[in-house]
Structure formats: C-alpha cells, structure tokens
Tab-separated table of C-alpha atoms and ligand atoms in Angstrom:
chain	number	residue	atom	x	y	z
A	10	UNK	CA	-130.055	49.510	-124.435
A	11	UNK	CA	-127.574	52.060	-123.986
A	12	UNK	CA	-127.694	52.200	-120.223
A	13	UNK	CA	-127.133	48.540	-120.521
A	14	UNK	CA	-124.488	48.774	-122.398
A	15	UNK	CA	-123.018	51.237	-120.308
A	16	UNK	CA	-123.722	49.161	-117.227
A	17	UNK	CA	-121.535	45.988	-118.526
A	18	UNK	CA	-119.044	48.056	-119.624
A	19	UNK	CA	-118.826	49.125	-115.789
A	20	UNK	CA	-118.675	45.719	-114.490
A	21	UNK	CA	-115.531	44.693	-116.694
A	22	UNK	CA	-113.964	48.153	-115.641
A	23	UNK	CA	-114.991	47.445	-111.869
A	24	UNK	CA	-113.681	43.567	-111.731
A	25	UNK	CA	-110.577	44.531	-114.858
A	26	UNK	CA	-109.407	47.504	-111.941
A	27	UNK	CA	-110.394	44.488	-108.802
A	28	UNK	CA	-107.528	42.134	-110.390
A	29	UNK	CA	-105.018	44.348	-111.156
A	30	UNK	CA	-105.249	45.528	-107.954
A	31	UNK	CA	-105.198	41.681	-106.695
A	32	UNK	CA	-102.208	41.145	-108.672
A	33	UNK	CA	-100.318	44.075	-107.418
A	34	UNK	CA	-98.128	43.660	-104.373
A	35	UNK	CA	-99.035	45.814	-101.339
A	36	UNK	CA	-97.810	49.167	-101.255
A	37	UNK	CA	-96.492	50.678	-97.429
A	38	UNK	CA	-95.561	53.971	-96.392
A	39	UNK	CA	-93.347	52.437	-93.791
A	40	UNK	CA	-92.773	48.804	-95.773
A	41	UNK	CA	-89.038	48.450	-97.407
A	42	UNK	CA	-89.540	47.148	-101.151
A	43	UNK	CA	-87.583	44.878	-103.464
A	44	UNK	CA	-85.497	46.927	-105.610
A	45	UNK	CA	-84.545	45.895	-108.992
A	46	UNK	CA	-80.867	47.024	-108.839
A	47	UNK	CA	-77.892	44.687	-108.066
A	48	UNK	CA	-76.211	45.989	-105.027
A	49	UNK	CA	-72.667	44.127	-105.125
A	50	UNK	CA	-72.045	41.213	-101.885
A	51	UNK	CA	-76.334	41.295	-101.909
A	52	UNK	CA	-77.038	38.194	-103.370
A	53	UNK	CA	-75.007	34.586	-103.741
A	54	UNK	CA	-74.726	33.064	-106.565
A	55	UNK	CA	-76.049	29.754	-107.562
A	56	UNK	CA	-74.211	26.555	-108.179
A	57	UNK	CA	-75.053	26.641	-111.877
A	58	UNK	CA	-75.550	30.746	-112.269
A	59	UNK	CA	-72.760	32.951	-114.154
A	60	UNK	CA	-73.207	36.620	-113.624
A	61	UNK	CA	-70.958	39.218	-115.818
A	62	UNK	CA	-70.851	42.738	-115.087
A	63	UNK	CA	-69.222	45.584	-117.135
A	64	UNK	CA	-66.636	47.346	-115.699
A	65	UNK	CA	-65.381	49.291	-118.219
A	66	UNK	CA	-67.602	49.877	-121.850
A	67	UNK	CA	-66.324	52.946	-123.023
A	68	UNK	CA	-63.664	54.659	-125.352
A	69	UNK	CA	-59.777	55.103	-125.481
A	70	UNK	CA	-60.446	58.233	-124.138
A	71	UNK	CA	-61.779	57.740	-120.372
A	72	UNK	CA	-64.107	59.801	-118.329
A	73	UNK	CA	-65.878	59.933	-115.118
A	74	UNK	CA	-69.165	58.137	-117.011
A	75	UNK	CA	-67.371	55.074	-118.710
A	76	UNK	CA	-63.761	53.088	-117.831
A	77	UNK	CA	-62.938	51.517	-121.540
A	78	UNK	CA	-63.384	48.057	-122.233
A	79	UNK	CA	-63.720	45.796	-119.162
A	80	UNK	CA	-66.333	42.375	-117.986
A	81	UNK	CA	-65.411	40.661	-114.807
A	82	UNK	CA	-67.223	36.928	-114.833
A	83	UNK	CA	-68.190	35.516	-111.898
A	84	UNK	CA	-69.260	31.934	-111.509
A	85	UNK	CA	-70.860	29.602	-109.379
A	86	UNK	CA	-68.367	27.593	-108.694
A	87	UNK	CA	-66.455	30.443	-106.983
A	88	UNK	CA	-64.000	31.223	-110.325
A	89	UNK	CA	-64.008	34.760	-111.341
A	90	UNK	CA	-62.266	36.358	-114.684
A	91	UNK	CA	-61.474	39.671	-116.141
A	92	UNK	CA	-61.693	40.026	-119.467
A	93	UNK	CA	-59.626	43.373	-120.391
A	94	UNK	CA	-58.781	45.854	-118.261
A	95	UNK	CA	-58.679	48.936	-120.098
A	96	UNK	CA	-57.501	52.142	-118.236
A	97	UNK	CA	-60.156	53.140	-115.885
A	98	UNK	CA	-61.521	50.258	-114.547
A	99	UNK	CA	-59.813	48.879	-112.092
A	100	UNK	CA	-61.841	51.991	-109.916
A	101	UNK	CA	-64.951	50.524	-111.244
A	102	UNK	CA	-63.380	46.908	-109.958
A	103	UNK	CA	-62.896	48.337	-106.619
A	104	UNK	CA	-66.501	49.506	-106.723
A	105	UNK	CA	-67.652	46.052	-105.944
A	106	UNK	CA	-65.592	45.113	-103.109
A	107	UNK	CA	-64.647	41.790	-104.653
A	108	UNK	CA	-61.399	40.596	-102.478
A	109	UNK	CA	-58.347	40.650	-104.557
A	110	UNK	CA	-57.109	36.978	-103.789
A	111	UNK	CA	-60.463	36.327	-106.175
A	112	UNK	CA	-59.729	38.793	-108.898
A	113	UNK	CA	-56.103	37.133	-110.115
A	114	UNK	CA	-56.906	35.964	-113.577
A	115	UNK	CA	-56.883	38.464	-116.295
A	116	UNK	CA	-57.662	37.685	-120.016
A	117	UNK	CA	-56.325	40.764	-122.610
A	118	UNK	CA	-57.814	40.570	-126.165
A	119	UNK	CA	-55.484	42.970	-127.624
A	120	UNK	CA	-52.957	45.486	-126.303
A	121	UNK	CA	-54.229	48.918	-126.691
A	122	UNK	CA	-54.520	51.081	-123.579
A	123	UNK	CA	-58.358	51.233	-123.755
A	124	UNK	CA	-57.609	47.416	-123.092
A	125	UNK	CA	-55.148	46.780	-120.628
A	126	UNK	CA	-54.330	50.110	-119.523
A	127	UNK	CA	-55.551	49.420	-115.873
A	128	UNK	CA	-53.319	46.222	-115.995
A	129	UNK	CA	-50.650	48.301	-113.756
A	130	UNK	CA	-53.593	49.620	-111.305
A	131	UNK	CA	-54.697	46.124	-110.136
A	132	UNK	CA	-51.578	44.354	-110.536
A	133	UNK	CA	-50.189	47.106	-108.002
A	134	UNK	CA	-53.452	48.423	-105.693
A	135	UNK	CA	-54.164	45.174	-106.029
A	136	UNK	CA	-51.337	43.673	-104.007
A	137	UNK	CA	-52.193	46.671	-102.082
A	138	UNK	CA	-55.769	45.873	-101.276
A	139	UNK	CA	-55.001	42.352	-100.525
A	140	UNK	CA	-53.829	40.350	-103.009
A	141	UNK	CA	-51.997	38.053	-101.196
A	142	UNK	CA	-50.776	35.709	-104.325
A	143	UNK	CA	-49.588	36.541	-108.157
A	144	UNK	CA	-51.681	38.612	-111.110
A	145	UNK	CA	-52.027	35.750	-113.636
A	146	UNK	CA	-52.335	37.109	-117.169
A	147	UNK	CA	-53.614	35.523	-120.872
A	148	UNK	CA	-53.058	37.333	-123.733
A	149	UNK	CA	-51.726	36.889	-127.257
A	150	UNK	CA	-47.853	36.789	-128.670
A	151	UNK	CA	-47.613	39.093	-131.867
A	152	UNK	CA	-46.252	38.898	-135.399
A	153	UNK	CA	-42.661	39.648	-133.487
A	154	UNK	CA	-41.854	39.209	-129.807
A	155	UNK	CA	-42.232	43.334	-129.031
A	156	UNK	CA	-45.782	42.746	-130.003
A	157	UNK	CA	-46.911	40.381	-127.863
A	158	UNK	CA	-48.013	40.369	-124.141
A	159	UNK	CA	-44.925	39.068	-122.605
A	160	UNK	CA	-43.001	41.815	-123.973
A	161	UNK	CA	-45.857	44.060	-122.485
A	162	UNK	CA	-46.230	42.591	-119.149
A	163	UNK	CA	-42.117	42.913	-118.693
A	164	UNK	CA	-42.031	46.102	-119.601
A	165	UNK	CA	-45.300	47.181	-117.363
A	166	UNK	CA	-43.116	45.495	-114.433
A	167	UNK	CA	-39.888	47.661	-115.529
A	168	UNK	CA	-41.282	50.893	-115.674
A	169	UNK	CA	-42.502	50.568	-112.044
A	170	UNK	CA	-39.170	49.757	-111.082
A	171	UNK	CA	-38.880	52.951	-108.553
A	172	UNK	CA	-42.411	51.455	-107.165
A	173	UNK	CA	-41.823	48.265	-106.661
A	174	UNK	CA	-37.820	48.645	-105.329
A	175	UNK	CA	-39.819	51.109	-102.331
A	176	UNK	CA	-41.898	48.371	-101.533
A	177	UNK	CA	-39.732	45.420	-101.327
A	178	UNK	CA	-38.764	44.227	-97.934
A	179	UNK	CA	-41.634	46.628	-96.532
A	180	UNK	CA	-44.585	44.551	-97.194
A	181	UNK	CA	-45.570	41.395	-97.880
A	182	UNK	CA	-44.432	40.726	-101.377
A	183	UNK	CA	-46.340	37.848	-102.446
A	184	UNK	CA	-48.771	39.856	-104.586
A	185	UNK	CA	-46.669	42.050	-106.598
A	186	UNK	CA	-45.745	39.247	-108.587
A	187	UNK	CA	-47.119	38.964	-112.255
A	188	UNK	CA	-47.243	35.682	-114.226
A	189	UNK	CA	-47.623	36.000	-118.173
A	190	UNK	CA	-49.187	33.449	-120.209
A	191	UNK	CA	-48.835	33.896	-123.787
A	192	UNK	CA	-50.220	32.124	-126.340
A	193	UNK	CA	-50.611	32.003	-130.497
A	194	UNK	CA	-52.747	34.720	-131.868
A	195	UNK	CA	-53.693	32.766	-134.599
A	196	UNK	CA	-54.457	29.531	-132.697
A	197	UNK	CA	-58.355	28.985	-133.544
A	198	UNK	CA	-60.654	28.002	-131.046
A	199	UNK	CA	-57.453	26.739	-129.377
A	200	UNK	CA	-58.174	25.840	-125.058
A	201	UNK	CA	-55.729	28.485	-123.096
A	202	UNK	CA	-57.576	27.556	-120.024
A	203	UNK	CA	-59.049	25.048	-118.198
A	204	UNK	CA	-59.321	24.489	-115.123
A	205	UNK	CA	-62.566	23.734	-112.252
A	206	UNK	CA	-64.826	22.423	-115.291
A	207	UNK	CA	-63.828	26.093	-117.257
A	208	UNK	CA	-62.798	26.366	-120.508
A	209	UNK	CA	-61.513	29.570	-121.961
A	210	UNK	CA	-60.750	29.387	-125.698
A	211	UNK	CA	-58.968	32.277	-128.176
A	212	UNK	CA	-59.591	33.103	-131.909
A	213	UNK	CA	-57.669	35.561	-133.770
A	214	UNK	CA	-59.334	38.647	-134.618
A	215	UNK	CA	-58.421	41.846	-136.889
A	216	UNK	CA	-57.918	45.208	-135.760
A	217	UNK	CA	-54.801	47.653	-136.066
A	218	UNK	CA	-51.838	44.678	-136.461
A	219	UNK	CA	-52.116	41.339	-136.129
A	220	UNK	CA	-52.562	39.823	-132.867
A	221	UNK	CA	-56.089	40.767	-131.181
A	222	UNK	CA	-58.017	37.909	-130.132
A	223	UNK	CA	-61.431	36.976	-129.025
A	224	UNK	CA	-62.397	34.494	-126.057
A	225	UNK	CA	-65.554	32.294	-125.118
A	226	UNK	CA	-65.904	30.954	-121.524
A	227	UNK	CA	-67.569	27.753	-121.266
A	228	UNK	CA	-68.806	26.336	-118.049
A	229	UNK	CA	-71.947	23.756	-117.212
A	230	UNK	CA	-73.301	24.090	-119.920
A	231	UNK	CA	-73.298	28.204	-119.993
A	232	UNK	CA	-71.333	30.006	-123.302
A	233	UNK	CA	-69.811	33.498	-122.955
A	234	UNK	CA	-68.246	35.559	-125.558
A	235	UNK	CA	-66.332	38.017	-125.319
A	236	UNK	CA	-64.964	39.805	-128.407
A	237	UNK	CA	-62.213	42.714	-127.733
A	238	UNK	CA	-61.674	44.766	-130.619
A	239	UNK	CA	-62.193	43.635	-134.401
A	240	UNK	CA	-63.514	44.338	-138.246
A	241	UNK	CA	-66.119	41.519	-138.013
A	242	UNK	CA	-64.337	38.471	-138.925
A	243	UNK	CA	-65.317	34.751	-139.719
A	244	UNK	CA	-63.602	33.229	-136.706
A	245	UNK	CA	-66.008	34.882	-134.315
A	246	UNK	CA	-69.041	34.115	-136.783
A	247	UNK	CA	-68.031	30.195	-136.641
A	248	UNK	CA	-66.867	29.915	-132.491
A	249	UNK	CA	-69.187	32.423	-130.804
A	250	UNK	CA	-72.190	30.347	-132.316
A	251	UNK	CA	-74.392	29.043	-129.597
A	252	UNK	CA	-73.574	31.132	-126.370
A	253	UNK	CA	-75.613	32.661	-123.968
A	254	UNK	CA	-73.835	35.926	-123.629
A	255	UNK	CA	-71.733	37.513	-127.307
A	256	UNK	CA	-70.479	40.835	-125.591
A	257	UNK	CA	-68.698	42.557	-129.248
A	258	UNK	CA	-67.872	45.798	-130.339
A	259	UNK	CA	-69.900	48.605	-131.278
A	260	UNK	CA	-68.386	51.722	-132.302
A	261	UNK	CA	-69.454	55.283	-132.238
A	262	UNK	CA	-71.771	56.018	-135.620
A	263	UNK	CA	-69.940	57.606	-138.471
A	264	UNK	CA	-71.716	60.640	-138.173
A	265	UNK	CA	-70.877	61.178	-134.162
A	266	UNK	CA	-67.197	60.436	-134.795
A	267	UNK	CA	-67.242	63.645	-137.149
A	268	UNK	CA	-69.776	66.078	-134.957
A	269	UNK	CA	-68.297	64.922	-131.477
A	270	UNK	CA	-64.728	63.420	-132.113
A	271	UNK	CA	-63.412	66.212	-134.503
A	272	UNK	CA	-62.850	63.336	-137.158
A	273	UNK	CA	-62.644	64.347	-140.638
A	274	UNK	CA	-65.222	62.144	-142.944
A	275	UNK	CA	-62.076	60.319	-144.413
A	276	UNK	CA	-61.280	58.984	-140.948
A	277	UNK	CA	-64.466	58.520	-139.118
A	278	UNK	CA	-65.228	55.851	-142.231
A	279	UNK	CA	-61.615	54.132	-141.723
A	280	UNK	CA	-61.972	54.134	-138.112
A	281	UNK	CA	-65.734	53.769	-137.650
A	282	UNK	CA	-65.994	50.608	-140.159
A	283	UNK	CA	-62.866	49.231	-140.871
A	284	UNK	CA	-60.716	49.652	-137.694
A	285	UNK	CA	-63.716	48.863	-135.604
A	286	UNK	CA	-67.192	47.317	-135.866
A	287	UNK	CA	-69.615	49.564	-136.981
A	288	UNK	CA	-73.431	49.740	-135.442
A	289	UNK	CA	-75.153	48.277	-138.860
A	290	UNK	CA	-72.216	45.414	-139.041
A	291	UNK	CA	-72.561	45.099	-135.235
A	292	UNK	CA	-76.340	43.896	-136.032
A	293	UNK	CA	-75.765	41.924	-138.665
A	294	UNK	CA	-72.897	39.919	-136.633
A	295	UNK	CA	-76.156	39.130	-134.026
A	296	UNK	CA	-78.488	38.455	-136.506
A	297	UNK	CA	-76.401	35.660	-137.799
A	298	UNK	CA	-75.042	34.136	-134.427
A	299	UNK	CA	-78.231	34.937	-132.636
A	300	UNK	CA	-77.094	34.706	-128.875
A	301	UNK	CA	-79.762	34.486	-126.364
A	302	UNK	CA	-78.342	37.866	-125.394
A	303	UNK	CA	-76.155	40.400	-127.404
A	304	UNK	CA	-74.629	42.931	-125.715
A	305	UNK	CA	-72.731	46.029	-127.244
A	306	UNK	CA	-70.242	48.128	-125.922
A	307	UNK	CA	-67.364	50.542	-127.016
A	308	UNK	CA	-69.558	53.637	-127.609
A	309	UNK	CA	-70.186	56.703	-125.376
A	310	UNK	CA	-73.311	55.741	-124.239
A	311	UNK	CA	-75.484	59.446	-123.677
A	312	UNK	CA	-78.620	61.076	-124.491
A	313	UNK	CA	-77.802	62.444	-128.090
A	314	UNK	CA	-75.814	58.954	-129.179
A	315	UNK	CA	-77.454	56.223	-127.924
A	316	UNK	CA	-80.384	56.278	-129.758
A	317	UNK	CA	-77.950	56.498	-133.190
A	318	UNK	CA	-76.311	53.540	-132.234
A	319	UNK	CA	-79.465	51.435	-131.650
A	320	UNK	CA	-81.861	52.483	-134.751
A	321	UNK	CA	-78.354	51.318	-136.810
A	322	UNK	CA	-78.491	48.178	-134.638
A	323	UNK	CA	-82.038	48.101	-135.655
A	324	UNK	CA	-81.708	48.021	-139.227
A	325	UNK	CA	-79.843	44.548	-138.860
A	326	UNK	CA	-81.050	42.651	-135.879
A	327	UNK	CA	-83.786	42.449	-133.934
A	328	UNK	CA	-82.799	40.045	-131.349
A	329	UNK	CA	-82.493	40.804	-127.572
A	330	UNK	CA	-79.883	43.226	-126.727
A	331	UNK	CA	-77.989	45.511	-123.998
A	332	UNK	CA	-76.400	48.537	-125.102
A	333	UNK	CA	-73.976	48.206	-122.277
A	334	UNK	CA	-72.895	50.762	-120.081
A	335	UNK	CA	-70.943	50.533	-117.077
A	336	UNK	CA	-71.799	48.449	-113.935
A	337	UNK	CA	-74.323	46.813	-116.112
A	338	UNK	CA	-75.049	42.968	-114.751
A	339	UNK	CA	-75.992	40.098	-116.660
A	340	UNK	CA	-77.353	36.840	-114.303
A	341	UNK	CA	-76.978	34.094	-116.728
A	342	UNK	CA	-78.442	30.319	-116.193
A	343	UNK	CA	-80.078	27.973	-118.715
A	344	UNK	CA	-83.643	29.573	-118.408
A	345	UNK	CA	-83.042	32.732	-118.048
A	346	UNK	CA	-80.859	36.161	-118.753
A	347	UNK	CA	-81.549	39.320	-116.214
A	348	UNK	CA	-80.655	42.291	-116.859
A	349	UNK	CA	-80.150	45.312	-114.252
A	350	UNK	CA	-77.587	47.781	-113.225
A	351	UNK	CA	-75.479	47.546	-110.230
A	352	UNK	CA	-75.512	50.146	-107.223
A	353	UNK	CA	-71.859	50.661	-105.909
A	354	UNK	CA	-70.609	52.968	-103.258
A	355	UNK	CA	-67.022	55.237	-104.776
A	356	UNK	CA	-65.889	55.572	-101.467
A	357	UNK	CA	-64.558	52.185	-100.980
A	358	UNK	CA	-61.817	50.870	-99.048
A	359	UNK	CA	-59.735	47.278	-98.641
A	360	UNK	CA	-62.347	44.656	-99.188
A	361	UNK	CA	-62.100	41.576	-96.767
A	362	UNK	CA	-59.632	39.689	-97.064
A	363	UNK	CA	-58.820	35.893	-97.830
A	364	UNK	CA	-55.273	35.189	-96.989
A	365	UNK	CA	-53.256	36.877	-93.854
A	366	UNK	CA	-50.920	38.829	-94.857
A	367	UNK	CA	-47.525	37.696	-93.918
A	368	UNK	CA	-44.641	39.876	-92.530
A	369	UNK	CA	-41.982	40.358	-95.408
A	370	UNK	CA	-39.451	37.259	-95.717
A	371	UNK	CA	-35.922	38.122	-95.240
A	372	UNK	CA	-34.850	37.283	-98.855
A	373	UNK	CA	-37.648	39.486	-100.702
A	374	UNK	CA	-35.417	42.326	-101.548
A	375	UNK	CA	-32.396	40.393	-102.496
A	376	UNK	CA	-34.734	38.441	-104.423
A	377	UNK	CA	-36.291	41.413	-106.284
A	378	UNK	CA	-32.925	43.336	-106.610
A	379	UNK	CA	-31.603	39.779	-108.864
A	380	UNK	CA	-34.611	39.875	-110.719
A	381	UNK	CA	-34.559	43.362	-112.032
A	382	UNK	CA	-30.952	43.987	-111.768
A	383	UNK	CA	-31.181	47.048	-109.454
A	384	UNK	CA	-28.426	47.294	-106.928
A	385	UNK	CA	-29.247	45.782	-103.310
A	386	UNK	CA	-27.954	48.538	-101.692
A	387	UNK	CA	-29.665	50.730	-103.963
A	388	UNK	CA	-33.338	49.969	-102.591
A	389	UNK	CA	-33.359	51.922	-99.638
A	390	UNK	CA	-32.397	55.816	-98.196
A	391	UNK	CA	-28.779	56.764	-99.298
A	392	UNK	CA	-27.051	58.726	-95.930
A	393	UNK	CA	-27.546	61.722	-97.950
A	394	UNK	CA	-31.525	61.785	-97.709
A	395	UNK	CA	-31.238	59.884	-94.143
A	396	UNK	CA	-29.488	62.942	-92.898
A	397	UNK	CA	-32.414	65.296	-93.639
A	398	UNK	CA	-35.062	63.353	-91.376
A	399	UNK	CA	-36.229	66.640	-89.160
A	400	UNK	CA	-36.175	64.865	-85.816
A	401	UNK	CA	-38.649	67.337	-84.216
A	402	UNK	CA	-41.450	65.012	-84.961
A	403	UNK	CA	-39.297	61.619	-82.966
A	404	UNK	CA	-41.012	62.541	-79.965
A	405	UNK	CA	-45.361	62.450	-81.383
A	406	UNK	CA	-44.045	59.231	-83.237
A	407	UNK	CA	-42.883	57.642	-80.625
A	408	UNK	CA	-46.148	58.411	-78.933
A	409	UNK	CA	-48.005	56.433	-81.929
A	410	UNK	CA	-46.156	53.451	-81.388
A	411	UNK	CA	-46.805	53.401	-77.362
A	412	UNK	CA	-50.527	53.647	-78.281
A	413	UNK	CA	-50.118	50.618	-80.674
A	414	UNK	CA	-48.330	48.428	-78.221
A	415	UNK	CA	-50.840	49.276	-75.420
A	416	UNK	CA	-53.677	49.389	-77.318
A	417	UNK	CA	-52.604	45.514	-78.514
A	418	UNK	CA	-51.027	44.766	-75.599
A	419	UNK	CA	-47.329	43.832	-77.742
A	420	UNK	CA	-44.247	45.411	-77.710
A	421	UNK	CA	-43.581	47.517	-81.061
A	422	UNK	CA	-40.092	48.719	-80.623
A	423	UNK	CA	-39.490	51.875	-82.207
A	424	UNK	CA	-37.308	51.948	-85.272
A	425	UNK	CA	-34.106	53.203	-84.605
A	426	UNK	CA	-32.477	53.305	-88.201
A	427	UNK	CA	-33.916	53.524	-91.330
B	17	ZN	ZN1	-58.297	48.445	-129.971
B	18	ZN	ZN1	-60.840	49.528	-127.998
C-alpha cells in the first residue's frame, strides 16, 4: 500500500513538474528575452492607452534618488501633461527623451519649490533642447495677487533677466516665451482645460495658505487624479471618486520625521498630519474613494522607511497600491493597470526635434528689451568688455568656420564685430 502510495504520488510530481515546464517559455543561452522594464521611445502607445510616469516623488529637500513632486501624462491621442514640476525633475524629464515641442503644458498644484521649482529648468533648457513654441502654465491665483501663479511666473521670468537679455537676438526666441493661466483656487471641480476630448478640472485643497489645488484628467473614458499637497479634504473625497489612477500625498511617518529629519515631536505631528497627509489618513482617503489604483508619493522611499509607510497604509486600506518612486510607469486602459519601472540613460542629449528651428527675427531683441524694460543697447558687449577679446585665438576660429562652410558646402562669413 505504501509503495503505491508512493508511486501516485510520483506520477502527480512527474506530470505537476511536465506542465510547468510546458507552461514556461524557453530559456536560451544565446536567445534575447522580454524584459519587464519600460525603456522610454520602446513602445507606442495605443489609441485609447494613458501612461503616467513619475518624475519627481520625493521631498523639498532633493537628492540624487528622488526629484520632488512630478507625473508627466502621456496619452494616446498624442497630448502629454506635467503635473508639478518640483525642483529636480526636469533632469528626470530629460531622462526620457520626450521632444520639448510635446512637453509645453504644465499644471502646478501649489507653489512651493518642491512643486514648481524646476519650472525655470524646462521653461529655459527647454527652449534650449528644442522647444520651438511657448511653456503654457495652469496654476491657481491666491488669497492676494503676490500669491498666486501669475505673480510667480512674472517674477520667475524677471529674475532671469541677465539670461534671457544674452540670449535674445542669438537664437531662435520662440520658446523662451511663458504663457500663465491662472485660475480660482476655490473654483470646485471647475474645467481649466479642455481641449482634443481632455478635460482637466481643479479643486481647492488645504495646505500652508490658501490656494493649493488638486486636478483630475479625464479622457475616453480614463480618470486621473492627481492631488499636490493637502490635509485630506472633502473636495478630493467627492471629485477624485471613480478614477483609474488617485496619485495623493503620503508623508514621511511621524516617527522618521523625528529620527531622520531632526524634527522635534511638536513638529513632526504639525507637519506630518496636519500640514501634510499622513500614511494612516493616506489609507483611509483610498479606502473610501477606492481607485482601481492608488499611488503614494512624497516620502523618501529607502530600505529603513518604506516598510513604515506601508504597514501605516495597511492599517487603513487594503486596496491596490504603488508606493511611488521615481521613473515609476503606470499603463492605464479600461481593463487593465501595469505597473513597472522605467530604464533611462543620464547621459542624454537634445531629443529629436519637431519644429526647425528658425534663425532669430530681426525684431526679437527690441521686442524683449520693451517687454522687460531693459535698455536696447544694454543687451549686448559694452566697448569696455569688447576691448578685452585676446585676438590670439582669431586665427584657429577662423579655421572653424572654413571647416563649416566646406564641410556644408555654404559660405559662413566670419563675424567681424561683436
Ligand atoms: Zn507643499
Ligand atoms: Zn510638497
């Protein structure tokens, strides 16, 4: 009997080990295999797919792991969106090699540098990298005019004044050009955008002053979310219902704020649950909206944290979630939500791009110098710093431009005054 036994039990293992091995694709020493990572320009998109990668999940203070708070959109229909830009991630932007003519809509939820503080990086490398047409900006007016993004987005523009005067007349100018749109912070579930079958709608949200605001994307049928900053509130509870993707804010747990932040107890409670959303409220937020897909983000995501931040999660929700990190995709359609990371290269360059560059138009600097009231005659070298041009090196750069004009077979004449 026990032989027998022994014998069946055999036979299952024997035909169990025949159809895993059926079911298991062939293995090759010399074979490439699929790879389950997103490598950026890899795959198209489908006519009805939205894919949303993080480009930025981390804190005020950057570092080399995580830009702060940053999710570029991409649709099917060719649209793409930022929503924030906090400092650090227009590198992690570049990282994907999306031309810039593509990347000219920016949505800010609030105004804090974790949030826009890149704004400056892509509206100038940018422009620089082939943005060939204007920045176009959302974000949300304030309680007075210095607090809202107008007032922001000016004063962005003057402070790179020096950068933008040495440019002017150089280059084509089409792309350093910023548009603002500004809108009511307390409008709720108001349209700010639509356009291509998109609709982008704000509701206010609270953190630090009034004037933070949360946005949902809708397109064919597809919902994302995508809170910025905020205490939980009942705006997002009532217009983030039924989406596909809720990306909100998850903060650092008390108890890291105090052993890795230096906070004292008294302000790692303010900050960790009242100023922001805290792990435990994080998961309760879910567990009442119950997106197909939560995703949290605003936490330095290592070894010795992240597991803090999800038990907390834990002890509220229990629904599918990503504890984002950076370059973290998301390919969204009506069946189905994937998950990976995305490979990039650092060493990028100028991605292709979509519209020629022009030479400069004749007007550009008289243009510019109207606009921000600096002297024409200001933009360019005074005789002082002209007379200190070491002419030693006329000769080798003549040389370059002879090499240009035979190498393209044009004449490039040589400046003679600059
Ligand atoms: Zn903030
Ligand atoms: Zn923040």
């Amino acid at each position: 009997m026990k032989r027998l036994i022994s014998v069946l039990i055999g036979i299952l293992l024997i035909s169990g080990s025949a159809l895993a091995a059926e079911s298991q694709p062939k293995v090759s020493p010399v074979k490439a295999r699929v790879r389950d990572f997103y490598a950026p320009n890899s795959e198209n998109l489908a006519s009805d797919e939205m894919r949303v990668i993080a480009c930025g999940t981390g804190m005020p203070t950057t570092r080399a792991a995580q830009a702060a708070a940053c999710f570029l959109v991409e649709l099917g229909n060719g649209d793409k969106f930022i929503f924030d830009i906090g400092s650090g991630s227009a590198e992690r932007l570049s990282s994907l090699q999306i031309p810039y003519d593509y990347l000219d809509k920016i949505f800010i939820g609030h105004l804090h540098a974790d949030h826009f503080g890149s704004l400056a990086e892509i509206f100038i490398g940018g422009a620089l990298m082939g943005r060939q047409k204007p920045l176009r900006v959302w974000g949300p007016n304030g309680r007075s005019p210095e607090l809202g993004t107008a007032y922001a987005v000016q004063k962005m523009k003057e402070m790179y004044t020096w950068d933008l005067a040495g440019r002017v007349g150089l280059v084509d100018f089409r792309g350093y050009s910023i548009e603002v749109n500004e809108f009511d912070y307390k409008a709720e579930n108001a349209i700010i955008y639509e356009d291509n079958g998109v609709t982008i709608r704000s509701f206010p949200a609270i953190h630090a002053l009034d004037g933070p605001v949360s946005f949902s994307l809708e397109w064919k049928g597809l919902k994302f979310v995508f809170g910025s900053d905020t205490y939980p509130n009942k705006w997002f509870m009532e217009y983030a219902k039924d989406a596909d993707l809720v990306v909100h804010e998850c903060f650092v747990a008390v108890p890291d704020l105090v052993k890795k932040m230096g906070f004292t107890p008294e302000q790692a409670l303010v900050v960790g649950t009242q100023i922001h959303t805290a792990p435990e409220a994080f998961g309760k937020v879910m567990s009442m909206l119950k997106p197909k897909h939560a995703v949290a983000y605003h936490f330095f995501k290592d070894f010795d944290t992240t597991a803090e931040v999800n038990d907390r999660i834990r002890t509220t929700y229990d629904g599918p979630l990503s504890l984002a990190e950076d370059f973290m995709v998301w390919n969204i359609t009506k069946d189905d939500i994937r998950v990976r990371m995305a490979v990039v290269e650092e060493r990028t360059w100028a991605p292709p791009l979509v519209t020629k560059p022009e030479l400069p138009q004749k007007d550009d600097s008289e243009k510019y110098s109207k606009e921000m009231g600096v002297p024409n005659d200001a933009m360019g070298y005074s005789d002082f710093i002209k007379g200190g041009r070491w002419g030693e090196v006329d000769e080798v750069l003549r040389g370059v431009y002879k090499e240009a004009s035979e190498a393209l077979g044009r004449k490039f004449e040589y400046p003679t005054t600059n």
